[in-house]
Amino acid sequence: MNKFFLSAFLLFPSFLFAQKNDELVVISTQYGEMVFVLYDQTPKHKANFLKLIKEKFYDDLLFHRVIKDFMIQGGDPKSKNAPAGQMLGSGGLDYKVDAEFLPNLFHKKGTLAAARDNNPQKASSSCQFYIVQGRVFSDDELNALSQRTNFPEKNITIIDYPEEHRTIYKTKGGTPHLDQNYTVFGEMLSGMDVLDKIAAEATDGNNRPLQDMKMKIKTVIMKRKDIIKKYGYQYTAIEKSKKTKKKK
């Protein structure tokens, strides 16, 4: 998707609502299914993830990195049939996905986000992703985070947290220090218990589960109105970035 098309796309959020259907993502594991909606506001990540799913790229890959109260990570192509104890996480395809940061998309529990290496553009891995478990934070902890300017060695910048985000971090939890540093491109509609079970798995010294956590991923087409009715999810218009406004 070139820059011109993206700019035009951002100017016409009503186009999204003209679309009657959406593709939900279903991640199947030995503990059950997790269902996700992908954000319209992150079109590059949404298109890339759906493309890989339809190519069955993710089938039988592992959640290879699991850290309780933080996240579960998967999508490394090297994890397929990887022997026990093998260190994973370096695999990928020969491209990256441009970062898509929006102020309303943040790392609350259950969000789907793109992993990345340490690169100045904060561009995402072509295929590795993580699901946030996180934990509940207090006001003091959030204040302490926002007072930290950055972690330059990890290319991470800490930001102030809007009150709406603070409320969620204080009640449902998440990983606030990752906001605006890693692209969040979807959120869980059901299956939080599955996430918690995987996150509780025993791991080795590299945070790889001792028991392989295999995945299969498919898409399910549903009418948007049915998604709203069944899951209570609310679609929002694409927010224009300051950069887009300056180009107009």
XYZ file of C-alpha atoms in Angstrom:
248
model
C 0.000 0.000 0.000
C 1.723 3.205 -1.111
C 1.725 6.486 0.813
C -0.745 8.174 -1.525
C -3.322 5.437 -1.160
C -2.927 5.379 2.611
C -3.460 9.145 2.824
C -6.598 8.887 0.720
C -7.810 5.980 2.813
C -7.424 7.985 6.001
C -9.561 10.775 4.592
C -12.542 8.507 4.045
C -13.321 6.587 7.235
C -16.925 6.225 6.084
C -15.608 3.693 3.567
C -15.030 1.309 6.452
C -18.610 1.470 7.584
C -19.801 0.783 4.042
C -18.165 -2.611 4.416
C -20.825 -4.906 5.809
C -18.496 -7.780 6.700
C -15.271 -8.218 8.608
C -12.837 -11.113 9.014
C -12.333 -12.270 12.570
C -9.175 -14.179 13.447
C -9.474 -17.451 15.382
C -6.320 -18.831 17.004
C -6.796 -22.465 18.022
C -4.624 -24.031 20.731
C -4.750 -27.125 22.909
C -6.470 -25.020 25.560
C -9.183 -23.712 23.239
C -9.758 -20.785 20.917
C -9.008 -17.080 21.062
C -11.046 -14.818 18.775
C -9.735 -11.440 17.613
C -10.905 -8.473 15.609
C -8.226 -6.660 13.595
C -8.248 -2.877 13.658
C -9.233 -0.966 10.530
C -6.909 1.795 11.772
C -3.850 -0.387 11.086
C -4.505 -1.439 7.465
C -0.959 -2.582 6.668
C -0.768 -4.940 9.631
C -4.312 -6.167 9.089
C -3.696 -6.967 5.422
C -0.359 -8.659 6.134
C -1.727 -10.828 8.961
C -4.760 -11.925 6.941
C -2.555 -12.758 3.958
C -0.295 -15.008 6.040
C -3.266 -16.701 7.694
C -4.839 -17.511 4.337
C -1.515 -18.973 3.197
C -1.633 -21.190 6.332
C 1.727 -19.767 7.329
C 0.988 -20.032 11.055
C -0.351 -23.574 11.190
C 1.653 -25.707 13.647
C 3.972 -22.878 14.665
C 4.556 -22.375 18.388
C 3.997 -19.783 21.012
C 7.737 -19.870 21.604
C 8.098 -17.076 24.177
C 5.801 -16.985 27.187
C 6.195 -14.641 30.155
C 3.483 -14.648 32.805
C 2.004 -11.214 33.541
C 3.565 -9.912 30.324
C 2.701 -11.613 27.020
C 2.766 -14.725 24.848
C 4.647 -14.520 21.535
C 4.523 -16.662 18.414
C 4.897 -16.691 14.650
C 8.556 -17.643 14.260
C 8.699 -19.928 11.180
C 11.700 -21.688 12.727
C 9.457 -22.957 15.522
C 7.725 -25.524 13.326
C 8.993 -28.955 14.387
C 11.711 -27.296 16.476
C 13.372 -29.760 18.867
C 12.872 -29.280 22.586
C 15.158 -26.672 24.096
C 16.028 -24.958 20.813
C 16.177 -21.196 21.226
C 13.610 -19.500 19.003
C 12.622 -15.982 18.042
C 15.022 -15.022 15.256
C 12.937 -16.279 12.342
C 10.985 -14.142 9.906
C 10.291 -13.261 6.285
C 12.360 -10.937 4.105
C 10.412 -7.751 4.805
C 9.116 -5.580 7.630
C 5.764 -3.847 8.105
C 5.772 -0.089 8.634
C 4.856 1.004 12.161
C 1.232 2.114 12.573
C 0.905 4.003 15.851
C -2.335 5.712 16.856
C -3.000 7.313 20.249
C -6.213 5.344 20.803
C -4.568 1.935 20.284
C -2.798 0.751 23.409
C -1.550 -2.377 25.165
C -4.529 -3.371 27.292
C -4.919 -7.031 28.211
C -5.911 -9.145 25.220
C -4.511 -6.898 22.517
C -2.724 -8.342 19.499
C 0.531 -6.607 18.595
C 3.493 -7.022 16.269
C 6.905 -8.017 17.577
C 9.964 -6.255 16.192
C 13.710 -6.013 16.463
C 15.544 -2.872 17.543
C 15.256 -0.631 14.477
C 14.970 3.183 14.385
C 11.705 3.161 12.431
C 10.137 0.732 14.924
C 8.983 -1.303 11.931
C 7.296 -4.595 12.757
C 8.313 -8.172 12.128
C 6.728 -9.597 9.001
C 5.185 -12.483 10.930
C 5.912 -12.581 14.675
C 3.211 -11.291 16.990
C 2.335 -11.262 20.662
C -0.807 -11.227 22.774
C -0.765 -9.045 25.867
C -1.549 -10.550 29.247
C 0.130 -7.905 31.378
C -0.901 -7.023 34.895
C -2.802 -4.348 36.795
C -0.889 -1.123 37.519
C -1.391 1.475 40.238
C -1.456 5.238 39.684
C 1.961 5.515 41.291
C 3.391 2.917 38.924
C 1.902 4.633 35.875
C 3.218 7.985 37.076
C 6.671 6.500 37.547
C 6.580 5.074 34.027
C 5.495 8.362 32.454
C 8.352 10.182 34.211
C 10.918 8.011 32.492
C 11.924 9.660 29.241
C 13.146 6.639 27.302
C 15.102 3.412 27.055
C 17.407 4.256 24.106
C 19.079 0.847 24.019
C 15.687 -0.727 23.252
C 14.355 2.153 21.138
C 11.477 2.662 23.579
C 9.990 5.989 24.571
C 7.632 6.343 27.536
C 4.588 8.576 27.094
C 1.913 10.133 29.266
C -1.149 7.929 29.670
C -4.643 9.341 28.952
C -7.166 8.917 31.747
C -9.175 6.371 29.752
C -6.076 4.217 29.313
C -5.120 4.630 32.961
C -8.521 3.356 34.054
C -8.111 0.194 32.001
C -4.528 -0.358 33.135
C -5.682 -0.002 36.760
C -8.599 -2.428 36.386
C -8.019 -4.906 33.538
C -4.275 -4.547 33.164
C -1.831 -4.533 30.286
C 1.720 -3.505 29.369
C 1.713 0.320 29.304
C 5.455 0.714 28.735
C 5.030 -0.697 25.207
C 2.534 1.957 24.056
C 3.530 3.861 20.901
C 6.597 1.639 20.580
C 5.088 -1.547 19.145
C 2.148 -1.606 16.745
C -1.111 -2.811 18.283
C -3.335 -4.103 15.473
C -6.165 -6.085 17.061
C -7.902 -7.123 20.260
C -9.381 -10.243 21.769
C -13.144 -10.712 21.676
C -13.209 -14.048 23.497
C -10.785 -16.584 24.937
C -9.089 -14.667 27.751
C -9.006 -17.874 29.801
C -6.983 -19.521 27.027
C -4.463 -16.678 27.133
C -4.102 -17.036 30.900
C -3.572 -20.808 30.669
C -0.821 -20.463 28.068
C 0.815 -17.648 30.045
C 0.901 -19.907 33.114
C 2.882 -22.657 31.336
C 6.228 -23.695 32.784
C 9.127 -22.450 30.635
C 12.854 -22.967 30.181
C 15.581 -20.346 30.582
C 14.666 -18.780 27.222
C 10.977 -18.442 28.176
C 10.025 -21.237 25.796
C 7.247 -23.445 27.206
C 8.469 -26.895 28.201
C 5.335 -28.264 26.545
C 4.944 -27.165 22.912
C 2.115 -24.660 22.505
C 1.088 -25.158 18.872
C -1.316 -22.891 17.027
C -3.578 -22.981 14.024
C -5.083 -19.755 12.749
C -8.088 -19.224 10.510
C -10.438 -16.394 9.618
C -14.203 -16.276 9.964
C -16.287 -13.798 7.987
C -19.070 -12.137 9.969
C -21.329 -9.188 9.436
C -20.077 -6.212 11.384
C -23.458 -5.706 12.980
C -23.345 -9.318 14.224
C -19.864 -8.785 15.667
C -21.156 -5.749 17.539
C -24.162 -7.691 18.805
C -22.310 -10.879 19.792
C -19.129 -9.435 21.264
C -20.054 -5.855 22.146
C -17.179 -4.550 20.025
C -17.531 -0.996 18.761
C -15.988 -0.005 15.444
C -14.408 3.453 15.411
C -13.565 5.822 12.586
C -9.942 6.085 11.582
C -8.261 8.949 13.416
C -6.257 11.291 11.227
C -2.687 11.747 12.346
C -1.097 15.192 12.532
C 1.199 14.120 9.744
C -1.747 13.386 7.461
C -3.313 16.769 8.228
C -0.107 18.580 7.295
C -0.036 16.838 3.917
C -3.577 17.913 3.017
